[in-house]
Every structure is written in C-alpha cells, then in structure tokens.
Tab-separated table of C-alpha atoms in Angstrom:
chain	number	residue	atom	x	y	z
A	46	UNK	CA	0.000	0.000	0.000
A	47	UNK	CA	1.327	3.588	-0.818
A	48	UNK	CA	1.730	5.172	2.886
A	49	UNK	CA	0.731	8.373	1.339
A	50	UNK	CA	-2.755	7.122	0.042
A	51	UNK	CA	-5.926	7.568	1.958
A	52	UNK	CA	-5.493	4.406	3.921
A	53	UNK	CA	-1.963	5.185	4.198
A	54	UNK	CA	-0.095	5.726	7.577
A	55	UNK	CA	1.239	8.754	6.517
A	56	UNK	CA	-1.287	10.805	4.551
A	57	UNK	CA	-1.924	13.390	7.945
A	58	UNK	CA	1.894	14.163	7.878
A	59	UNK	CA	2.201	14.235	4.260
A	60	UNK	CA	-0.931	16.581	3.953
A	61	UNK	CA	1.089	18.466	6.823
A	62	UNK	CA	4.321	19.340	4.588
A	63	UNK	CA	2.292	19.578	1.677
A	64	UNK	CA	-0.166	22.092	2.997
A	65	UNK	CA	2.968	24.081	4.433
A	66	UNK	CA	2.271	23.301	7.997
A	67	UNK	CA	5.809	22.288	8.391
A	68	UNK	CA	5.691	22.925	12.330
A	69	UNK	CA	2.990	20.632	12.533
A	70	UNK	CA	5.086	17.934	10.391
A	71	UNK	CA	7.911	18.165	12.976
A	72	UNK	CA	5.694	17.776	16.401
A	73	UNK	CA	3.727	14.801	14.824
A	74	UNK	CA	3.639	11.462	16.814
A	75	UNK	CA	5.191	9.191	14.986
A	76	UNK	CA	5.927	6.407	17.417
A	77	UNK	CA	2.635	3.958	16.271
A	78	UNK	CA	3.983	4.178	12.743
A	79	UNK	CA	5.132	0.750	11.710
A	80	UNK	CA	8.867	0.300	10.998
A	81	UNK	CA	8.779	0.444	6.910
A	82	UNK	CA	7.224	4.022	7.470
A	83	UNK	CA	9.879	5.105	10.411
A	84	UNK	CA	12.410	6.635	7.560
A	85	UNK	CA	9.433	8.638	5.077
A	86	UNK	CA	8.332	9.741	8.077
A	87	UNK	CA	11.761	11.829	9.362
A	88	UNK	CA	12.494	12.453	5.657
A	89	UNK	CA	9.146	14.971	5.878
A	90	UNK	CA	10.290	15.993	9.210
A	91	UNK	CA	13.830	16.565	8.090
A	92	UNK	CA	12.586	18.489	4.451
A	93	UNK	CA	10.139	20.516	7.050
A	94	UNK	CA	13.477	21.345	8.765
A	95	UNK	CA	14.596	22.855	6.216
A	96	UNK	CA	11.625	24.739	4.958
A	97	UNK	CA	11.855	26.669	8.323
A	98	UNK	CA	15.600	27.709	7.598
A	99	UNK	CA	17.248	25.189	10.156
A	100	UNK	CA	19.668	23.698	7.202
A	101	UNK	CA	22.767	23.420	9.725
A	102	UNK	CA	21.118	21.638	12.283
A	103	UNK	CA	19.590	18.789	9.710
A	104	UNK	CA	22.825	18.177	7.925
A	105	UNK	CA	24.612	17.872	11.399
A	106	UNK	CA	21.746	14.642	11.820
A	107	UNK	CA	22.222	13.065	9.127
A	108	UNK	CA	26.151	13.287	8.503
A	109	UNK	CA	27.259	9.755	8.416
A	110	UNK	CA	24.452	8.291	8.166
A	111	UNK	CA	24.106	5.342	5.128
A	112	UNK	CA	20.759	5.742	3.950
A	113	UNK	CA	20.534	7.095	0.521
A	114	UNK	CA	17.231	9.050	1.654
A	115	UNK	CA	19.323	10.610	4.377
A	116	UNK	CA	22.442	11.270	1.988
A	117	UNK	CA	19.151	13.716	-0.525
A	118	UNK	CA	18.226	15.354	2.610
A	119	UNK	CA	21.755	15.929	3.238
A	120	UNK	CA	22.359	17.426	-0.518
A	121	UNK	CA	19.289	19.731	0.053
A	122	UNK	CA	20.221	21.089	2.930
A	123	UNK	CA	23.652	22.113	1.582
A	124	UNK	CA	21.876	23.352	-0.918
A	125	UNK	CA	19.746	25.795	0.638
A	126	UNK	CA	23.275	27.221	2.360
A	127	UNK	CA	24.682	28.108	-1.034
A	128	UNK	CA	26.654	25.127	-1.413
A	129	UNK	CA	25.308	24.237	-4.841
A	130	UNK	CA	28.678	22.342	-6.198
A	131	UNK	CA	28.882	19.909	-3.303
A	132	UNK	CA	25.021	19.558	-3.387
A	133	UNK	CA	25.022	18.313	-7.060
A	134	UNK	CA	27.652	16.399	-7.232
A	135	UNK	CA	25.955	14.505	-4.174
A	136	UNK	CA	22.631	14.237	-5.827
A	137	UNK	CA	24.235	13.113	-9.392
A	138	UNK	CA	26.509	10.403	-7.036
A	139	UNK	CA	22.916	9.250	-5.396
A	140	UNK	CA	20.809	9.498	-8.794
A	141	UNK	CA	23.613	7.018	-10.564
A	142	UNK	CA	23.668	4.214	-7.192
A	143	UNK	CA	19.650	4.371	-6.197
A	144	UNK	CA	17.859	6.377	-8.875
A	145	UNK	CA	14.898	4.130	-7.963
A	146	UNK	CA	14.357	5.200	-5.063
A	147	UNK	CA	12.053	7.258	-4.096
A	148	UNK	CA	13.131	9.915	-1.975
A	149	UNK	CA	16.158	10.484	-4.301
A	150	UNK	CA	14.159	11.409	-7.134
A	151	UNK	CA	12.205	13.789	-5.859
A	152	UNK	CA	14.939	15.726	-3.567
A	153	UNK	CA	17.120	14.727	-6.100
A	154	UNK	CA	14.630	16.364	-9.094
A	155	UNK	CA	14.211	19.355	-6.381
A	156	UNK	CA	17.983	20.283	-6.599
A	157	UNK	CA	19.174	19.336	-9.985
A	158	UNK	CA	15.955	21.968	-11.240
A	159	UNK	CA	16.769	24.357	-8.805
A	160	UNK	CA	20.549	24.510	-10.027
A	161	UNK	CA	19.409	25.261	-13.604
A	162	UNK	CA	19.346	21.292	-14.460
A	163	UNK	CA	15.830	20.695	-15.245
A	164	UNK	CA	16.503	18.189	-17.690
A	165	UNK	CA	18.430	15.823	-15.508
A	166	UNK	CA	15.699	16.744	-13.187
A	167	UNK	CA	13.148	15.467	-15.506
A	168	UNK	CA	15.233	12.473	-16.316
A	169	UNK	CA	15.692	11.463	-12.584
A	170	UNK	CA	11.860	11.825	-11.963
A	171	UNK	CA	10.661	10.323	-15.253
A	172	UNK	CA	11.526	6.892	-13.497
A	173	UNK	CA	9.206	7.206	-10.630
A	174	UNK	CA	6.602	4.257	-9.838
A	175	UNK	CA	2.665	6.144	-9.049
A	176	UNK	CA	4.966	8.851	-6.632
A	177	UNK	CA	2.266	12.125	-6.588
A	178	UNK	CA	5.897	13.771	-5.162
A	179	UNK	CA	7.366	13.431	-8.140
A	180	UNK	CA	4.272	13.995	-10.649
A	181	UNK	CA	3.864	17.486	-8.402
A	182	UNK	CA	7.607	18.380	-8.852
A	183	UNK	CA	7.182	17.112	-12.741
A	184	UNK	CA	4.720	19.771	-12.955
A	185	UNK	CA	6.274	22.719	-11.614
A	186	UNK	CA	9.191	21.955	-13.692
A	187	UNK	CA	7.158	22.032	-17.028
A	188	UNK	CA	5.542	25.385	-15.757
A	189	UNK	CA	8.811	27.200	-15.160
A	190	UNK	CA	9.610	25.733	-18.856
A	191	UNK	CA	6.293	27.316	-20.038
A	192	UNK	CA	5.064	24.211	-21.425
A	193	UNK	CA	1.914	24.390	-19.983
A	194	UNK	CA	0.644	21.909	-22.017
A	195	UNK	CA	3.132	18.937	-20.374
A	196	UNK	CA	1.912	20.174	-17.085
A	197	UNK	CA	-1.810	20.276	-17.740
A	198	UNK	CA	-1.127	16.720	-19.265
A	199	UNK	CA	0.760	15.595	-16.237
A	200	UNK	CA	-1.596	16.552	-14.110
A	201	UNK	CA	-4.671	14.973	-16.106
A	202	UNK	CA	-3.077	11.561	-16.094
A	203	UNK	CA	-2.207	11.821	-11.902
A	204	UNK	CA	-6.126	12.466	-11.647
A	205	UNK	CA	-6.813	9.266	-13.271
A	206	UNK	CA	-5.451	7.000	-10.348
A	207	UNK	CA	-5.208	9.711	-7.368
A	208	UNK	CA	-8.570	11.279	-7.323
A	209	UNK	CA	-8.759	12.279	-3.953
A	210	UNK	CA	-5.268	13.542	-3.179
A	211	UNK	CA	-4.521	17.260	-2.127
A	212	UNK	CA	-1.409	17.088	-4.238
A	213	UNK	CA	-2.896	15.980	-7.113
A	214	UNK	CA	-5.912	19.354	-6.005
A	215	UNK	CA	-2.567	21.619	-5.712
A	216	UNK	CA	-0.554	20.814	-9.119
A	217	UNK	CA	-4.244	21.365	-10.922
A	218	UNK	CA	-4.519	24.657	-9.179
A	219	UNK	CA	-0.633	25.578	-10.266
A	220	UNK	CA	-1.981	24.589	-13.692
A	221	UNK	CA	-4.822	26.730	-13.634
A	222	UNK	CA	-3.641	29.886	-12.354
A	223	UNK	CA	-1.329	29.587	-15.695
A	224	UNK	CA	-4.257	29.286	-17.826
A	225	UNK	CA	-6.666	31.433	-16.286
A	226	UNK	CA	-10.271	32.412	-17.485
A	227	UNK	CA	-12.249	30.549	-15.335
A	228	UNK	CA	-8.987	28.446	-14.103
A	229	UNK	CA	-8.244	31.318	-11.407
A	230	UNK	CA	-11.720	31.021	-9.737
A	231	UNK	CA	-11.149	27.301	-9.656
A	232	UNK	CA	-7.663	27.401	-8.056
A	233	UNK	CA	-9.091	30.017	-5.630
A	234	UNK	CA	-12.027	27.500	-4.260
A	235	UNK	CA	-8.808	25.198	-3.300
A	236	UNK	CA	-6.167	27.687	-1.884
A	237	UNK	CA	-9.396	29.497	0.228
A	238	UNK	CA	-10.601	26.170	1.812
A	239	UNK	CA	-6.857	25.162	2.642
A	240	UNK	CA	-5.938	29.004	4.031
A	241	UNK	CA	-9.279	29.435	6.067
A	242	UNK	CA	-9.810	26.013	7.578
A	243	UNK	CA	-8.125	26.184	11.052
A	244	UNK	CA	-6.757	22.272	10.342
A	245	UNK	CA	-5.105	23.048	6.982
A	246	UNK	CA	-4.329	27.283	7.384
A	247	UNK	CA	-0.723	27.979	6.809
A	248	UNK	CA	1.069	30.964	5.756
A	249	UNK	CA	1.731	29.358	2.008
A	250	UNK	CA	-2.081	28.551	1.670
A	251	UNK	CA	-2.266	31.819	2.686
A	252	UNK	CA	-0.045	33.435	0.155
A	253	UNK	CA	-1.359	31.380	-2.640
A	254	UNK	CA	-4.674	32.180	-1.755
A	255	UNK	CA	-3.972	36.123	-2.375
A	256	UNK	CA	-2.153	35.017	-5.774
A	257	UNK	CA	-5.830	33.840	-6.910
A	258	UNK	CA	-7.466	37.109	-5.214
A	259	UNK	CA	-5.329	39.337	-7.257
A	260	UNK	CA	-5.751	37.281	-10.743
A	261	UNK	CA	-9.168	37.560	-10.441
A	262	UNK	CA	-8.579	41.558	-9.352
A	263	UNK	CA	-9.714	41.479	-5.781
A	264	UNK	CA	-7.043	43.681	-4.386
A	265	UNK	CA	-8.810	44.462	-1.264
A	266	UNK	CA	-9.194	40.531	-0.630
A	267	UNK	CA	-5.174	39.912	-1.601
A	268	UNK	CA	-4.215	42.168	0.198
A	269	UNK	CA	-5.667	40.402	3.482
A	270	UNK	CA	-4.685	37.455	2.936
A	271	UNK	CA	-1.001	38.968	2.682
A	272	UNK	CA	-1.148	40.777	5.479
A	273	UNK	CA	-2.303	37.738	7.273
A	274	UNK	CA	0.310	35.542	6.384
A	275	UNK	CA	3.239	38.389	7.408
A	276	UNK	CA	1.566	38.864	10.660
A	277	UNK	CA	2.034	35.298	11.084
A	278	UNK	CA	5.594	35.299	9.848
A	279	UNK	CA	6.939	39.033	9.490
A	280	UNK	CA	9.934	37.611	7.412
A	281	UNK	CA	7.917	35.111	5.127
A	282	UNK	CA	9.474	36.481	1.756
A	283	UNK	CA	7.174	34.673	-0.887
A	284	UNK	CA	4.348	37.186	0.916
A	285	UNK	CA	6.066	40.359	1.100
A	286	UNK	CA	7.029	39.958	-2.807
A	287	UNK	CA	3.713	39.206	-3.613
A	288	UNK	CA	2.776	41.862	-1.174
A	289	UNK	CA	4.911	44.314	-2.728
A	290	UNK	CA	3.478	43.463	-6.034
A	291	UNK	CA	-0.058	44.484	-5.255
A	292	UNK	CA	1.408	47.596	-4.098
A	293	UNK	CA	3.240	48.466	-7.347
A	294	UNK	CA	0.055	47.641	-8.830
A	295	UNK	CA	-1.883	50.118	-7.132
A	296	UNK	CA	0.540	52.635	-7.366
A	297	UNK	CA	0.935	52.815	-4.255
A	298	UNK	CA	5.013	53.468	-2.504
A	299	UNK	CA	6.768	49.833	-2.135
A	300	UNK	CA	10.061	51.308	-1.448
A	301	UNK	CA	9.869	49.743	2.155
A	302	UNK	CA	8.715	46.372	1.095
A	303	UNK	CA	11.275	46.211	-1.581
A	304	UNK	CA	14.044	46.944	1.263
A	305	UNK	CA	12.229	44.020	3.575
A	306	UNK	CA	12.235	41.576	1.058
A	307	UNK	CA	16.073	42.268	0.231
A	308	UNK	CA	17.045	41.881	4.137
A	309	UNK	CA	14.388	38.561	4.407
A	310	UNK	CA	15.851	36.674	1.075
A	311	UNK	CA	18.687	38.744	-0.592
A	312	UNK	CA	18.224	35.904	-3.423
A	313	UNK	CA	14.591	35.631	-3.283
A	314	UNK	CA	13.572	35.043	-7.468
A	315	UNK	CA	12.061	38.534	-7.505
A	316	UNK	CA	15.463	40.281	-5.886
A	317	UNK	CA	17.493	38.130	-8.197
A	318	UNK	CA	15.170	39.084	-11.487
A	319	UNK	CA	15.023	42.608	-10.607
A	320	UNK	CA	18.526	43.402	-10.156
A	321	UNK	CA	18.744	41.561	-13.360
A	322	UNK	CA	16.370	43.754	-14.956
A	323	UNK	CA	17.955	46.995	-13.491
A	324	UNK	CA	21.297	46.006	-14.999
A	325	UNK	CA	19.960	45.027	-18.496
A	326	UNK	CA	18.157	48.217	-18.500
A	327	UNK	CA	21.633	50.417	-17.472
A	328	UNK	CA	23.529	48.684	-19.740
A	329	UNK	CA	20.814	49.661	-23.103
A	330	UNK	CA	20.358	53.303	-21.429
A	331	UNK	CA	24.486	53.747	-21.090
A	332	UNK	CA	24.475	53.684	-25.477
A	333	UNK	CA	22.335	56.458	-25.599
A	334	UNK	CA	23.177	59.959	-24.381
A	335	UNK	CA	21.075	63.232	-23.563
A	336	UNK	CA	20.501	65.269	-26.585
A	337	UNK	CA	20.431	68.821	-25.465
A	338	UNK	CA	18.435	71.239	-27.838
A	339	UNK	CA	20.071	75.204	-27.802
C-alpha cells in the first residue's frame, strides 16, 4: 500500500508538509507508525526542517548516516546554504547508485531543477513508480519551462489513479492559475478552503490564496490574505514579494517592502530578477546619451 494514500499511515503528515504546515510535520507522533514508514516519516520531518531555515542543524543529523534518503536530505540542505557544487555532485553520485528510489528522485529532481538542471531533473523523476511527489515536482518543472501543455497533461493523467489527493488538487490549481479564465476562480475555491480552515491554514495557503485574489482583481481581498500571512511570519518572503506586487500595482510606494524583502531573502527570485532587470536596462540606457536642444 502507498503510505501516502488515503489508507496510508502517513497521509496526515504528508498533507502536513504539503499544505505548508511544516511545524505541525515536525511535532507529529510518529511512534505507532510501523517500521517500513519510520524513515518517510523523518524524511518529511527533516525536508520541514529545512523549509523553516534550520539547514545546519539537519545536515549535522544526518552526517554519516548510510541511507541514501538521508544522503538527498543531506544534498538539500547544503543546498539551501549556497553550497550548490557539493550539493550536485551529491545528488548526481545518489541518482547514478539508487535512482529508484524514491526519496532520491524527488529531492534529487528538487535540486538538480533548482541549479538550472531541469533536464536531468526530468530524467531522474521520469523513473518514478505512481509517486504524486514526483508527478507534483514534474509539474512545476514544465511550468517554469512554459510548457503548460506537459503540465496540464501531467496533471490529467495523476487524476486518473489519485482522485482524492490534495497534491494531485494543488498541481491542478498551479496549472490553472497559468491558464486562467475561469482556471483562477477554480484554483481560488482550493487555496481558500486550505488558508481558512483552522486544520489546513498555513502561511503558504495563505499566500497562494492572495495570488488567486489578485488574478481575479480582488485587491482588497489579496491584500488580506497577505497581510495575514506576514503577521504570522513578518519575514515570510514569498508574501512580502507578492505583497509588494499588489502595491506596485496600485501605485501605491513599495520602497519599504522592496528593502524588507532584500534583508528577508537577498536571493529571493524577484530580488534576483530585478537586479537583473535593473542592470539590463543600465547597460541599453548607457548607449544612448542626452541630446540637449540650444
């Protein structure tokens, strides 16, 4: 039986990590879980670690340790501290000695894509067995490639033999808010019920909930949510960019924001794109010079 599935021993935790409720993945009680599920079960744990920033204190666990699950975690980790070169060369090691397994796909698929490899991400995650982890990760990939069109199919064929599952309900939404129309109303029934349901509310529901407000121009709403999630976490970056956003939008002074966001993630994807941006545009502007008429 998958341990994830409905009848599995480890949907609640899974749902957890999934639904960004990482704290709630680290207190859960694990000790009536039955040995085969002992390891999936501190792999979550250990990736909600990291999720909350505490990258030091997971590779310090699992240094030494055999398992190849443990050796990912390890890689990811590292990762997260900068240290791309060591972090790829372990998940490249791992994908070549247990590319079946699991865990290493899908941490190994997280890293590879995240260091610009997306098709030796793709590759590595191709040879999964019914994992909705990897189908998930499949699909974000195939959205950052803007092929929409491999995601939506991804997603449609997941549907056929997971129905029920939230992450199969999340990669749709992902899908949707790409499409849009009536997509973004869709996606919004599933990010609201996750963000306002006291079981399932996290800051990321949260935050993805006020991606579908503003989509479907309900700044007002959005801008709730937002401020929501930031009083939750003040130094939650994915909500003070999309924050910040909104306020550009409405014209409104983000000057502050922009300045929180750069001391919260100095690398976040907006920071990154923007100083990008601000150099490409210097760099066309220094050709020209000021004509000055008598």
């Amino acid at each position: 039986m998958d341990p994830y599935s409905a009848e599995g021993e480890l949907i609640n935790i899974h749902n957890h990590f999934h639904q960004g409720q990482y704290q709630e993945v680290i207190d859960f009680d694990t000790s009536a879980l039955s040995p085969e599920n002992a390891l999936p079960a501190t792999v979550l744990a250990l990736r909600a670690r990291i999720a909350l920033g505490q990258n030091e204190d997971v590779i310090a666990e699992v240094e030494g340790e055999s398992e190849p699950e443990l050796a990912a975690i390890g890689a990811l980790a590292e990762f997260g501290l900068g240290k791309t070169e060591e972090a790829v060369k372990t998940i490249e090691e791992l994908a070549s000695s247990a590319s079946d397994n699991r865990t290493v796909q899908v941490i190994g698929g997280t890293v590879l894509q995240a260091a610009g490899k997306s098709e030796e991400a793709l590759a590595l995650l191709s040879q999964h067995s019914g994992s909705l982890d990897a189908v998930a990760l499949i699909t974000q990939i195939h959205l950052q490639q803007n092929r929409t069109d491999l995601a939506l199919k991804e997603v449609a064929a997941a549907r056929r033999w997971a129905q029920d599952s939230i992450l199969v309900n999340l990669a749709e939404s992902w899908v949707g808010l790409r499409l849009g129309g009536d997509k973004y109303q869709q996606a919004f029934y599933v990010f609201e019920e996750l963000a306002q349901a006291p079981s399932t509310s996290s800051i990321v529901s949260l935050v993805s909930q006020a991606v579908c407000e503003l989509h479907l121009g309900r700044v007002e709403e959005a801008q709730g949510a937002l401020e929501q999630a930031i009083q939750k976490q003040p130094d939650y970056a994915d909500a003070i960019a999309n924050l910040l956003v909104l306020t550009v939008i409405t014209g409104k002074d983000h000057s502050e924001l922009a300045s929180s966001l750069i001391k919260a993630s100095p690398k976040h994807p907006y920071v990154v794109d923007l100083a990008e941006k601000s150099a490409l545009f210097d760099k066309a502007a220094s050709k020209y010079s000021a004509k000055v008429s008598a």
